[in-house]
Amino acid sequence: MDALEAKEKASEAIEMHRDLLLEISHSIHANPEENYAEHHAHAVLTKALEGLDFAVSRGAFGLPTAFEASKGSTGPNIAVFCEYDALPGIGHACGHNIIAAAGLGAAVGAAAVADSVGGRVSVLGSPAEEGGGGKVFMIERGALDGVDAAMMIHPADVDLRWMTTIAVQQIHVTWRGEAAHAAAHPWDGRNALDAAVLGYMNVAALRQHIRPDERIHGVFTDGGDKPNIVPATAAMHWFIRAANPERLETLKPRVLAALTSGATATGCTVEYEWLEPAYADLLRNPAFEDLYATNSSSLGRVVPEPGEAGAVVGSTDMGNVSYVVPSIHPMVSVAPRGVGIHTAGFADYAASPTGDAGVIDGAKAMAMTIIDLWTSPTALESVANAFAATTR
Ligand SMILES: [Zn+2]
Ligand SMILES: [Zn+2]
């Protein structure tokens, strides 16, 4: 069976399972679950994979809502990531139900020809992309051992060859002072909210002297209870983003100094906790992107580079994957331009006919890309070479 024939057969298999894929996409969408609580998604995806004769490991890598499923016995091993966590309040506004269903579909398509052309596919169900870093723990626990390349698609309001990513780490900061009656004897108080506000303002001053691709943004999670009580505690949650992990390490102490120094000014104390893991930027692999873009174009879905076509800027734990194996993270348009991810409007599109088209097209383009890597040693080699050239 040549590559073209294999791609046709894979697409047919995806079409045959269209109802199952869309049912799963809609079912995950209707049951939004956050970081590490994705029990429904984990159940429906692993059940489907088992029904399709994949060897399935539930609760894989010590994470109850992670899984691994594989098919094929020889040849290059290509991993497809399924994300399925949702956001607080706005459900599947990042469309991870589409990522999960498209990943499943890609595996279904590839599996249909795995034995005939000689390849292995691993479906990696990765929880908690929205902050919990499921992929990072999976990597530490061996999820990418023996994997030659990894891919996923992400829905957006535009088709793109890659997402513009930056590294990120989160921090929780808590200030402690002394409570006192704010009118009767305020001189006895030490105001933790003042300490936090000064920290916030220090970051505002710092922002003028950071690089254009760096981002620092935080929210107050505790600002006291009542105006007539001097706040004894205050707390904030921040995201600190930079171009890559090295830049992030340079920026982090500057932000920390800005945040914590308000404590000295106000006679308070301060504690902080860096939330692990940090997310790396995504190392691009042009050779790999080319394969995907060619396959997607053959479906009538042209995948331009970010630029005039638009761009999506963010952070993802797929970045950490890209430091270990060659990786792609193309964006698949499922919503009109301007309806961005992480909005309630986008959540509606994630289960609409355009969302469904993203599932099927994404599945086919990924399955065909897997087949390229299985059948063409040149393709696999150029992807490996591009990875070697970009690894920091
Ligand atoms: Zn998101
Ligand atoms: Zn997302």
mmCIF file of C-alpha atoms and ligand atoms in Angstrom:
data_model
loop_
_atom_site.group_PDB
_atom_site.id
_atom_site.type_symbol
_atom_site.label_atom_id
_atom_site.label_comp_id
_atom_site.label_asym_id
_atom_site.label_seq_id
_atom_site.Cartn_x
_atom_site.Cartn_y
_atom_site.Cartn_z
ATOM 1 C CA MET A 1 0.000 0.000 0.000
ATOM 2 C CA ASP A 2 1.526 3.352 -0.984
ATOM 3 C CA ALA A 3 1.160 6.548 1.023
ATOM 4 C CA LEU A 4 -1.633 7.972 -1.123
ATOM 5 C CA GLU A 5 -3.676 4.806 -0.833
ATOM 6 C CA ALA A 6 -3.042 4.682 2.913
ATOM 7 C CA LYS A 7 -4.193 8.290 3.298
ATOM 8 C CA GLU A 8 -7.409 7.533 1.416
ATOM 9 C CA LYS A 9 -8.054 4.522 3.579
ATOM 10 C CA ALA A 10 -7.392 6.528 6.749
ATOM 11 C CA SER A 11 -9.824 9.238 5.631
ATOM 12 C CA GLU A 12 -12.451 6.586 4.900
ATOM 13 C CA ALA A 13 -12.006 5.142 8.390
ATOM 14 C CA ILE A 14 -12.460 8.611 9.910
ATOM 15 C CA GLU A 15 -15.636 9.156 7.834
ATOM 16 C CA MET A 16 -16.937 5.754 8.975
ATOM 17 C CA HIS A 17 -16.503 6.859 12.580
ATOM 18 C CA ARG A 18 -17.784 10.402 12.053
ATOM 19 C CA ASP A 19 -20.841 9.898 14.299
ATOM 20 C CA LEU A 20 -18.750 8.474 17.139
ATOM 21 C CA LEU A 21 -16.180 11.287 16.921
ATOM 22 C CA LEU A 22 -18.780 14.044 16.929
ATOM 23 C CA GLU A 23 -20.796 12.381 19.671
ATOM 24 C CA ILE A 24 -17.664 12.333 21.835
ATOM 25 C CA SER A 25 -16.824 15.937 20.981
ATOM 26 C CA HIS A 26 -20.347 17.053 21.964
ATOM 27 C CA SER A 27 -20.431 14.881 25.067
ATOM 28 C CA ILE A 28 -17.168 16.349 26.405
ATOM 29 C CA HIS A 29 -18.415 19.832 25.477
ATOM 30 C CA ALA A 30 -21.660 19.280 27.407
ATOM 31 C CA ASN A 31 -19.771 18.094 30.512
ATOM 32 C CA PRO A 32 -17.008 20.668 31.056
ATOM 33 C CA GLU A 33 -14.442 19.519 33.626
ATOM 34 C CA GLU A 34 -11.477 21.490 34.911
ATOM 35 C CA ASN A 35 -7.836 20.656 35.694
ATOM 36 C CA TYR A 36 -7.362 17.043 36.768
ATOM 37 C CA ALA A 37 -11.099 16.437 37.260
ATOM 38 C CA GLU A 38 -11.751 15.320 33.668
ATOM 39 C CA HIS A 39 -13.329 11.998 34.658
ATOM 40 C CA HIS A 40 -16.121 12.022 32.077
ATOM 41 C CA ALA A 41 -13.775 12.865 29.197
ATOM 42 C CA HIS A 42 -11.286 10.243 30.370
ATOM 43 C CA ALA A 43 -14.086 7.638 30.526
ATOM 44 C CA VAL A 44 -15.627 8.295 27.100
ATOM 45 C CA LEU A 45 -12.292 8.509 25.282
ATOM 46 C CA THR A 46 -10.784 5.371 26.816
ATOM 47 C CA LYS A 47 -14.019 3.432 26.260
ATOM 48 C CA ALA A 48 -14.026 4.435 22.591
ATOM 49 C CA LEU A 49 -10.356 3.504 22.142
ATOM 50 C CA GLU A 50 -10.877 0.144 23.772
ATOM 51 C CA GLY A 51 -13.860 -0.452 21.488
ATOM 52 C CA LEU A 52 -11.526 0.248 18.563
ATOM 53 C CA ASP A 53 -9.057 -2.410 19.757
ATOM 54 C CA PHE A 54 -6.381 -0.052 21.056
ATOM 55 C CA ALA A 55 -4.304 -1.230 24.009
ATOM 56 C CA VAL A 56 -5.495 1.255 26.638
ATOM 57 C CA SER A 57 -3.916 2.282 29.930
ATOM 58 C CA ARG A 58 -6.333 4.292 32.112
ATOM 59 C CA GLY A 59 -5.064 6.694 34.772
ATOM 60 C CA ALA A 60 -1.661 6.493 33.082
ATOM 61 C CA PHE A 61 1.581 8.035 34.425
ATOM 62 C CA GLY A 62 0.158 8.322 37.938
ATOM 63 C CA LEU A 63 -2.479 10.843 36.854
ATOM 64 C CA PRO A 64 -6.069 9.597 37.334
ATOM 65 C CA THR A 65 -7.405 11.451 34.283
ATOM 66 C CA ALA A 66 -4.494 10.773 31.909
ATOM 67 C CA PHE A 67 -4.428 7.836 29.519
ATOM 68 C CA GLU A 68 -2.286 6.155 26.917
ATOM 69 C CA ALA A 69 -3.588 4.049 24.050
ATOM 70 C CA SER A 70 -1.529 2.482 21.315
ATOM 71 C CA LYS A 71 -1.796 0.512 18.145
ATOM 72 C CA GLY A 72 0.732 -0.948 15.708
ATOM 73 C CA SER A 73 3.729 -3.137 16.402
ATOM 74 C CA THR A 74 6.596 -1.903 14.227
ATOM 75 C CA GLY A 75 7.860 1.288 12.655
ATOM 76 C CA PRO A 76 8.040 4.910 13.838
ATOM 77 C CA ASN A 77 5.966 5.728 16.913
ATOM 78 C CA ILE A 78 3.949 8.928 16.504
ATOM 79 C CA ALA A 79 2.074 10.428 19.459
ATOM 80 C CA VAL A 80 -1.201 12.319 19.194
ATOM 81 C CA PHE A 81 -2.158 14.414 22.210
ATOM 82 C CA CYS A 82 -5.777 14.748 23.353
ATOM 83 C CA GLU A 83 -6.546 17.641 25.682
ATOM 84 C CA TYR A 84 -10.001 17.761 27.281
ATOM 85 C CA ASP A 85 -10.034 20.160 30.217
ATOM 86 C CA ALA A 86 -12.357 23.174 30.338
ATOM 87 C CA LEU A 87 -12.286 26.667 31.859
ATOM 88 C CA PRO A 88 -14.069 27.907 34.988
ATOM 89 C CA GLY A 89 -17.392 29.578 34.199
ATOM 90 C CA ILE A 90 -17.123 29.492 30.403
ATOM 91 C CA GLY A 91 -16.840 25.736 29.853
ATOM 92 C CA HIS A 92 -15.196 24.614 26.622
ATOM 93 C CA ALA A 93 -14.241 28.119 25.557
ATOM 94 C CA CYS A 94 -10.818 26.782 24.525
ATOM 95 C CA GLY A 95 -12.489 24.012 22.486
ATOM 96 C CA HIS A 96 -10.508 21.148 23.993
ATOM 97 C CA ASN A 97 -13.426 18.835 23.150
ATOM 98 C CA ILE A 98 -12.359 19.358 19.518
ATOM 99 C CA ILE A 99 -8.724 18.546 20.334
ATOM 100 C CA ALA A 100 -9.815 15.305 22.025
ATOM 101 C CA ALA A 101 -12.169 14.173 19.276
ATOM 102 C CA ALA A 102 -9.751 15.108 16.469
ATOM 103 C CA GLY A 103 -6.949 13.249 18.261
ATOM 104 C CA LEU A 104 -9.156 10.201 18.573
ATOM 105 C CA GLY A 105 -10.090 10.511 14.899
ATOM 106 C CA ALA A 106 -6.457 10.800 13.815
ATOM 107 C CA ALA A 107 -5.689 7.618 15.730
ATOM 108 C CA VAL A 108 -8.669 5.829 14.162
ATOM 109 C CA GLY A 109 -7.508 6.819 10.680
ATOM 110 C CA ALA A 110 -3.873 5.919 11.278
ATOM 111 C CA ALA A 111 -4.762 2.637 12.982
ATOM 112 C CA ALA A 112 -6.702 1.541 9.897
ATOM 113 C CA VAL A 113 -3.411 1.283 7.978
ATOM 114 C CA ALA A 114 -0.839 0.842 10.758
ATOM 115 C CA ASP A 115 -0.189 -2.824 10.078
ATOM 116 C CA SER A 116 -0.216 -2.512 6.276
ATOM 117 C CA VAL A 117 2.371 0.282 6.170
ATOM 118 C CA GLY A 118 4.274 -0.486 9.390
ATOM 119 C CA GLY A 119 3.778 2.246 11.974
ATOM 120 C CA ARG A 120 2.823 2.789 15.580
ATOM 121 C CA VAL A 121 0.485 5.436 16.971
ATOM 122 C CA SER A 122 0.160 6.439 20.629
ATOM 123 C CA VAL A 123 -2.783 8.473 21.825
ATOM 124 C CA LEU A 124 -1.785 10.446 24.911
ATOM 125 C CA GLY A 125 -4.696 11.815 26.928
ATOM 126 C CA SER A 126 -3.233 14.810 28.744
ATOM 127 C CA PRO A 127 -5.220 16.472 31.535
ATOM 128 C CA ALA A 128 -5.028 20.018 32.844
ATOM 129 C CA GLU A 129 -3.568 22.023 29.974
ATOM 130 C CA GLU A 130 -5.190 25.164 31.400
ATOM 131 C CA GLY A 131 -2.601 25.595 34.130
ATOM 132 C CA GLY A 132 -1.997 22.174 35.679
ATOM 133 C CA GLY A 133 0.671 21.068 33.197
ATOM 134 C CA GLY A 134 -0.461 17.470 32.722
ATOM 135 C CA LYS A 135 1.965 16.925 29.835
ATOM 136 C CA VAL A 136 4.946 17.968 31.944
ATOM 137 C CA PHE A 137 4.244 15.277 34.544
ATOM 138 C CA MET A 138 3.535 12.747 31.780
ATOM 139 C CA ILE A 139 6.912 13.531 30.172
ATOM 140 C CA GLU A 140 8.709 13.146 33.515
ATOM 141 C CA ARG A 141 7.045 9.757 33.890
ATOM 142 C CA GLY A 142 8.055 8.428 30.489
ATOM 143 C CA ALA A 143 5.147 9.287 28.173
ATOM 144 C CA LEU A 144 7.493 10.278 25.347
ATOM 145 C CA ASP A 145 9.988 7.419 25.736
ATOM 146 C CA GLY A 146 10.387 5.831 22.310
ATOM 147 C CA VAL A 147 8.162 8.453 20.634
ATOM 148 C CA ASP A 148 9.545 9.824 17.329
ATOM 149 C CA ALA A 149 7.253 12.837 16.952
ATOM 150 C CA ALA A 150 4.156 14.342 18.566
ATOM 151 C CA MET A 151 1.240 16.391 17.342
ATOM 152 C CA MET A 152 -2.118 17.885 18.207
ATOM 153 C CA ILE A 153 -4.423 20.456 16.698
ATOM 154 C CA HIS A 154 -6.006 23.360 18.546
ATOM 155 C CA PRO A 155 -9.216 25.111 17.478
ATOM 156 C CA ALA A 156 -9.168 28.873 16.911
ATOM 157 C CA ASP A 157 -10.836 31.583 14.832
ATOM 158 C CA VAL A 158 -8.271 31.101 12.068
ATOM 159 C CA ASP A 159 -6.303 28.267 10.432
ATOM 160 C CA LEU A 160 -2.599 28.631 11.273
ATOM 161 C CA ARG A 161 0.552 26.570 10.944
ATOM 162 C CA TRP A 162 1.543 27.283 14.533
ATOM 163 C CA MET A 163 0.527 29.112 17.701
ATOM 164 C CA THR A 164 2.782 31.930 18.817
ATOM 165 C CA THR A 165 3.809 30.738 22.247
ATOM 166 C CA ILE A 166 5.670 32.096 25.241
ATOM 167 C CA ALA A 167 6.901 30.374 28.365
ATOM 168 C CA VAL A 168 4.925 30.926 31.545
ATOM 169 C CA GLN A 169 5.075 30.310 35.259
ATOM 170 C CA GLN A 170 2.471 31.141 37.871
ATOM 171 C CA ILE A 171 2.982 32.374 41.410
ATOM 172 C CA HIS A 172 0.722 32.757 44.448
ATOM 173 C CA VAL A 173 1.732 35.496 46.879
ATOM 174 C CA THR A 174 0.272 36.041 50.369
ATOM 175 C CA TRP A 175 0.926 39.075 52.570
ATOM 176 C CA ARG A 176 0.259 39.023 56.310
ATOM 177 C CA GLY A 177 -0.135 42.013 58.649
ATOM 178 C CA GLU A 178 -2.037 42.809 61.842
ATOM 179 C CA ALA A 179 -5.784 43.290 62.064
ATOM 180 C CA ALA A 180 -7.085 46.306 63.990
ATOM 181 C CA HIS A 181 -10.237 48.437 64.171
ATOM 182 C CA ALA A 182 -9.775 50.804 61.240
ATOM 183 C CA ALA A 183 -11.267 53.788 63.134
ATOM 184 C CA ALA A 184 -10.633 53.077 66.816
ATOM 185 C CA HIS A 185 -6.944 52.178 66.754
ATOM 186 C CA PRO A 186 -5.593 51.926 63.195
ATOM 187 C CA TRP A 187 -2.067 52.569 64.521
ATOM 188 C CA ASP A 188 -2.122 49.024 65.853
ATOM 189 C CA GLY A 189 -2.789 47.636 62.382
ATOM 190 C CA ARG A 190 -0.362 46.502 59.691
ATOM 191 C CA ASN A 191 -2.243 46.559 56.412
ATOM 192 C CA ALA A 192 -1.652 43.474 54.241
ATOM 193 C CA LEU A 193 -3.814 44.915 51.464
ATOM 194 C CA ASP A 194 -1.568 47.990 51.301
ATOM 195 C CA ALA A 195 1.427 45.667 51.014
ATOM 196 C CA ALA A 196 -0.210 43.796 48.122
ATOM 197 C CA VAL A 197 -1.311 47.001 46.359
ATOM 198 C CA LEU A 198 2.240 48.359 46.562
ATOM 199 C CA GLY A 199 3.444 45.064 45.076
ATOM 200 C CA TYR A 200 0.918 45.439 42.255
ATOM 201 C CA MET A 201 2.041 49.004 41.570
ATOM 202 C CA ASN A 202 5.699 47.954 41.621
ATOM 203 C CA VAL A 203 4.923 45.453 38.842
ATOM 204 C CA ALA A 204 3.168 48.230 36.918
ATOM 205 C CA ALA A 205 6.402 50.272 37.111
ATOM 206 C CA LEU A 206 8.476 47.249 36.093
ATOM 207 C CA ARG A 207 6.367 46.733 32.941
ATOM 208 C CA GLN A 208 8.009 49.701 31.204
ATOM 209 C CA HIS A 209 11.367 47.945 31.364
ATOM 210 C CA ILE A 210 10.601 44.441 30.151
ATOM 211 C CA ARG A 211 10.864 42.983 26.664
ATOM 212 C CA PRO A 212 7.985 43.404 24.186
ATOM 213 C CA ASP A 213 7.230 39.669 24.258
ATOM 214 C CA GLU A 214 7.044 39.506 28.048
ATOM 215 C CA ARG A 215 3.735 39.608 29.932
ATOM 216 C CA ILE A 216 3.000 39.956 33.642
ATOM 217 C CA HIS A 217 -0.616 39.826 34.799
ATOM 218 C CA GLY A 218 -2.245 39.161 38.142
ATOM 219 C CA VAL A 219 -5.481 39.236 40.120
ATOM 220 C CA PHE A 220 -6.283 39.795 43.778
ATOM 221 C CA THR A 221 -7.660 36.645 45.388
ATOM 222 C CA ASP A 222 -7.883 38.110 48.907
ATOM 223 C CA GLY A 223 -8.160 41.795 49.763
ATOM 224 C CA GLY A 224 -9.561 41.749 53.273
ATOM 225 C CA ASP A 225 -13.057 41.211 54.602
ATOM 226 C CA LYS A 226 -14.540 44.517 55.685
ATOM 227 C CA PRO A 227 -13.460 48.174 55.410
ATOM 228 C CA ASN A 228 -13.580 48.712 59.159
ATOM 229 C CA ILE A 229 -11.071 45.915 59.793
ATOM 230 C CA VAL A 230 -7.459 46.574 58.770
ATOM 231 C CA PRO A 231 -6.815 43.607 56.421
ATOM 232 C CA ALA A 232 -4.584 41.064 58.134
ATOM 233 C CA THR A 233 -4.120 39.079 54.923
ATOM 234 C CA ALA A 234 -4.087 39.761 51.196
ATOM 235 C CA ALA A 235 -3.224 37.463 48.317
ATOM 236 C CA MET A 236 -2.644 37.558 44.571
ATOM 237 C CA HIS A 237 -2.242 35.096 41.726
ATOM 238 C CA TRP A 238 0.084 36.068 38.859
ATOM 239 C CA PHE A 239 1.152 34.732 35.451
ATOM 240 C CA ILE A 240 4.682 35.666 34.355
ATOM 241 C CA ARG A 241 5.445 35.050 30.670
ATOM 242 C CA ALA A 242 8.637 35.360 28.628
ATOM 243 C CA ALA A 243 9.940 34.186 25.257
ATOM 244 C CA ASN A 244 11.521 30.996 26.554
ATOM 245 C CA PRO A 245 12.499 29.293 29.829
ATOM 246 C CA GLU A 246 15.863 31.115 30.071
ATOM 247 C CA ARG A 247 14.256 34.549 29.685
ATOM 248 C CA LEU A 248 11.605 33.495 32.171
ATOM 249 C CA GLU A 249 14.262 32.706 34.760
ATOM 250 C CA THR A 250 15.665 36.221 34.304
ATOM 251 C CA LEU A 251 12.287 37.892 34.628
ATOM 252 C CA LYS A 252 10.998 35.907 37.608
ATOM 253 C CA PRO A 253 13.280 37.407 40.302
ATOM 254 C CA ARG A 254 12.509 40.939 39.084
ATOM 255 C CA VAL A 255 8.770 40.334 39.395
ATOM 256 C CA LEU A 256 9.223 38.638 42.755
ATOM 257 C CA ALA A 257 11.216 41.609 44.099
ATOM 258 C CA ALA A 258 8.500 44.008 42.908
ATOM 259 C CA LEU A 259 5.730 41.977 44.519
ATOM 260 C CA THR A 260 7.363 41.262 47.844
ATOM 261 C CA SER A 261 8.934 44.653 48.582
ATOM 262 C CA GLY A 262 5.563 46.162 49.529
ATOM 263 C CA ALA A 263 5.793 44.059 52.669
ATOM 264 C CA THR A 264 8.839 45.987 53.905
ATOM 265 C CA ALA A 265 7.127 49.325 53.323
ATOM 266 C CA THR A 266 4.089 48.351 55.364
ATOM 267 C CA GLY A 267 5.613 46.258 58.143
ATOM 268 C CA CYS A 268 3.979 43.101 56.840
ATOM 269 C CA THR A 269 5.385 39.693 55.997
ATOM 270 C CA VAL A 270 5.129 37.942 52.660
ATOM 271 C CA GLU A 271 5.157 34.334 51.474
ATOM 272 C CA TYR A 272 5.041 33.010 47.943
ATOM 273 C CA GLU A 273 4.731 29.754 46.076
ATOM 274 C CA TRP A 274 5.797 29.183 42.484
ATOM 275 C CA LEU A 275 3.202 26.928 40.881
ATOM 276 C CA GLU A 276 4.882 24.042 39.129
ATOM 277 C CA PRO A 277 5.318 23.225 36.427
ATOM 278 C CA ALA A 278 6.458 26.111 34.270
ATOM 279 C CA TYR A 279 5.411 25.920 30.606
ATOM 280 C CA ALA A 280 8.091 26.207 27.920
ATOM 281 C CA ASP A 281 7.631 27.990 24.600
ATOM 282 C CA LEU A 282 6.853 25.750 21.623
ATOM 283 C CA LEU A 283 9.897 25.011 19.458
ATOM 284 C CA ARG A 284 8.761 25.208 15.862
ATOM 285 C CA ASN A 285 9.538 22.463 13.360
ATOM 286 C CA PRO A 286 9.080 23.828 9.815
ATOM 287 C CA ALA A 287 9.576 20.440 8.111
ATOM 288 C CA PHE A 288 6.863 18.913 10.273
ATOM 289 C CA GLU A 289 4.586 21.922 9.736
ATOM 290 C CA ASP A 290 5.018 21.544 5.980
ATOM 291 C CA LEU A 291 3.738 17.973 6.072
ATOM 292 C CA TYR A 292 0.656 18.999 8.014
ATOM 293 C CA ALA A 293 0.021 22.085 5.866
ATOM 294 C CA THR A 294 0.214 20.046 2.644
ATOM 295 C CA ASN A 295 -2.199 17.448 3.989
ATOM 296 C CA SER A 296 -4.602 20.061 5.309
ATOM 297 C CA SER A 297 -4.533 21.891 1.950
ATOM 298 C CA SER A 298 -5.454 18.640 0.206
ATOM 299 C CA LEU A 299 -8.690 18.792 2.235
ATOM 300 C CA GLY A 300 -9.320 22.340 1.025
ATOM 301 C CA ARG A 301 -8.182 23.888 4.307
ATOM 302 C CA VAL A 302 -5.221 26.156 3.627
ATOM 303 C CA VAL A 303 -3.005 26.756 6.688
ATOM 304 C CA PRO A 304 -1.140 30.080 6.489
ATOM 305 C CA GLU A 305 1.643 31.287 8.738
ATOM 306 C CA PRO A 306 0.675 33.717 11.498
ATOM 307 C CA GLY A 307 0.852 37.315 10.310
ATOM 308 C CA GLU A 308 -1.728 38.994 8.153
ATOM 309 C CA ALA A 309 -3.801 35.832 8.470
ATOM 310 C CA GLY A 310 -3.993 36.516 12.189
ATOM 311 C CA ALA A 311 -2.181 35.004 15.139
ATOM 312 C CA VAL A 312 -2.934 33.289 18.400
ATOM 313 C CA VAL A 313 -0.603 34.136 21.288
ATOM 314 C CA GLY A 314 -0.548 32.028 24.422
ATOM 315 C CA SER A 315 1.195 29.369 26.433
ATOM 316 C CA THR A 316 0.752 25.598 26.337
ATOM 317 C CA ASP A 317 2.351 22.557 27.925
ATOM 318 C CA MET A 318 2.750 21.249 24.367
ATOM 319 C CA GLY A 319 5.755 23.614 24.483
ATOM 320 C CA ASN A 320 7.401 21.258 26.996
ATOM 321 C CA VAL A 321 6.693 18.352 24.624
ATOM 322 C CA SER A 322 8.396 20.254 21.786
ATOM 323 C CA TYR A 323 11.638 20.368 23.806
ATOM 324 C CA VAL A 324 11.691 16.548 23.947
ATOM 325 C CA VAL A 325 10.435 15.369 20.543
ATOM 326 C CA PRO A 326 9.619 17.070 17.209
ATOM 327 C CA SER A 327 6.171 18.607 17.631
ATOM 328 C CA ILE A 328 3.462 20.597 15.861
ATOM 329 C CA HIS A 329 0.496 22.521 17.283
ATOM 330 C CA PRO A 330 -1.411 23.921 14.265
ATOM 331 C CA MET A 331 -4.606 25.895 14.744
ATOM 332 C CA VAL A 332 -7.849 24.838 13.046
ATOM 333 C CA SER A 333 -10.477 27.476 12.348
ATOM 334 C CA VAL A 334 -13.867 26.673 13.872
ATOM 335 C CA ALA A 335 -15.221 30.191 14.536
ATOM 336 C CA PRO A 336 -15.481 33.497 12.627
ATOM 337 C CA ARG A 337 -12.452 35.795 12.753
ATOM 338 C CA GLY A 338 -12.472 37.812 15.947
ATOM 339 C CA VAL A 339 -14.266 35.205 18.061
ATOM 340 C CA GLY A 340 -11.195 34.317 20.093
ATOM 341 C CA ILE A 341 -10.552 31.367 22.370
ATOM 342 C CA HIS A 342 -11.379 31.836 26.065
ATOM 343 C CA THR A 343 -14.609 33.694 25.275
ATOM 344 C CA ALA A 344 -18.171 32.479 25.821
ATOM 345 C CA GLY A 345 -18.839 32.997 22.099
ATOM 346 C CA PHE A 346 -16.052 30.595 21.191
ATOM 347 C CA ALA A 347 -17.517 27.935 23.490
ATOM 348 C CA ASP A 348 -20.701 27.955 21.366
ATOM 349 C CA TYR A 349 -18.722 27.409 18.155
ATOM 350 C CA ALA A 350 -16.810 24.498 19.715
ATOM 351 C CA ALA A 351 -19.941 22.337 19.425
ATOM 352 C CA SER A 352 -21.332 23.860 16.218
ATOM 353 C CA PRO A 353 -21.166 22.541 12.632
ATOM 354 C CA THR A 354 -17.932 24.514 12.097
ATOM 355 C CA GLY A 355 -16.534 22.947 15.274
ATOM 356 C CA ASP A 356 -17.508 19.521 13.938
ATOM 357 C CA ALA A 357 -15.773 20.271 10.634
ATOM 358 C CA GLY A 358 -12.645 21.134 12.638
ATOM 359 C CA VAL A 359 -12.797 17.730 14.321
ATOM 360 C CA ILE A 360 -13.034 15.823 11.033
ATOM 361 C CA ASP A 361 -10.545 17.926 9.047
ATOM 362 C CA GLY A 362 -8.092 18.008 11.954
ATOM 363 C CA ALA A 363 -8.342 14.235 12.339
ATOM 364 C CA LYS A 364 -7.744 13.627 8.634
ATOM 365 C CA ALA A 365 -4.841 16.071 8.321
ATOM 366 C CA MET A 366 -3.139 14.552 11.376
ATOM 367 C CA ALA A 367 -3.749 10.961 10.224
ATOM 368 C CA MET A 368 -2.235 11.788 6.819
ATOM 369 C CA THR A 369 0.738 13.439 8.501
ATOM 370 C CA ILE A 370 1.287 10.334 10.615
ATOM 371 C CA ILE A 371 1.226 8.276 7.414
ATOM 372 C CA ASP A 372 3.878 10.563 5.862
ATOM 373 C CA LEU A 373 6.132 9.957 8.872
ATOM 374 C CA TRP A 374 5.496 6.217 8.696
ATOM 375 C CA THR A 375 5.996 5.754 4.981
ATOM 376 C CA SER A 376 8.672 8.300 4.059
ATOM 377 C CA PRO A 377 12.062 7.924 5.733
ATOM 378 C CA THR A 378 13.005 11.264 4.160
ATOM 379 C CA ALA A 379 10.073 12.988 5.849
ATOM 380 C CA LEU A 380 10.907 11.508 9.241
ATOM 381 C CA GLU A 381 14.573 12.387 8.806
ATOM 382 C CA SER A 382 13.907 15.999 7.832
ATOM 383 C CA VAL A 383 11.610 16.375 10.846
ATOM 384 C CA ALA A 384 14.328 14.924 13.097
ATOM 385 C CA ASN A 385 16.936 17.228 11.537
ATOM 386 C CA ALA A 386 14.750 20.290 12.027
ATOM 387 C CA PHE A 387 14.300 19.281 15.667
ATOM 388 C CA ALA A 388 18.055 18.869 16.149
ATOM 389 C CA ALA A 389 18.595 22.315 14.644
ATOM 390 C CA THR A 390 16.144 24.085 16.973
ATOM 391 C CA THR A 391 16.623 22.309 20.288
ATOM 392 C CA ARG A 392 18.076 24.736 22.782
HETATM 393 ZN ZN ZN B 1 -6.940 27.695 26.706
HETATM 394 ZN ZN ZN B 2 -6.473 25.387 24.711
#
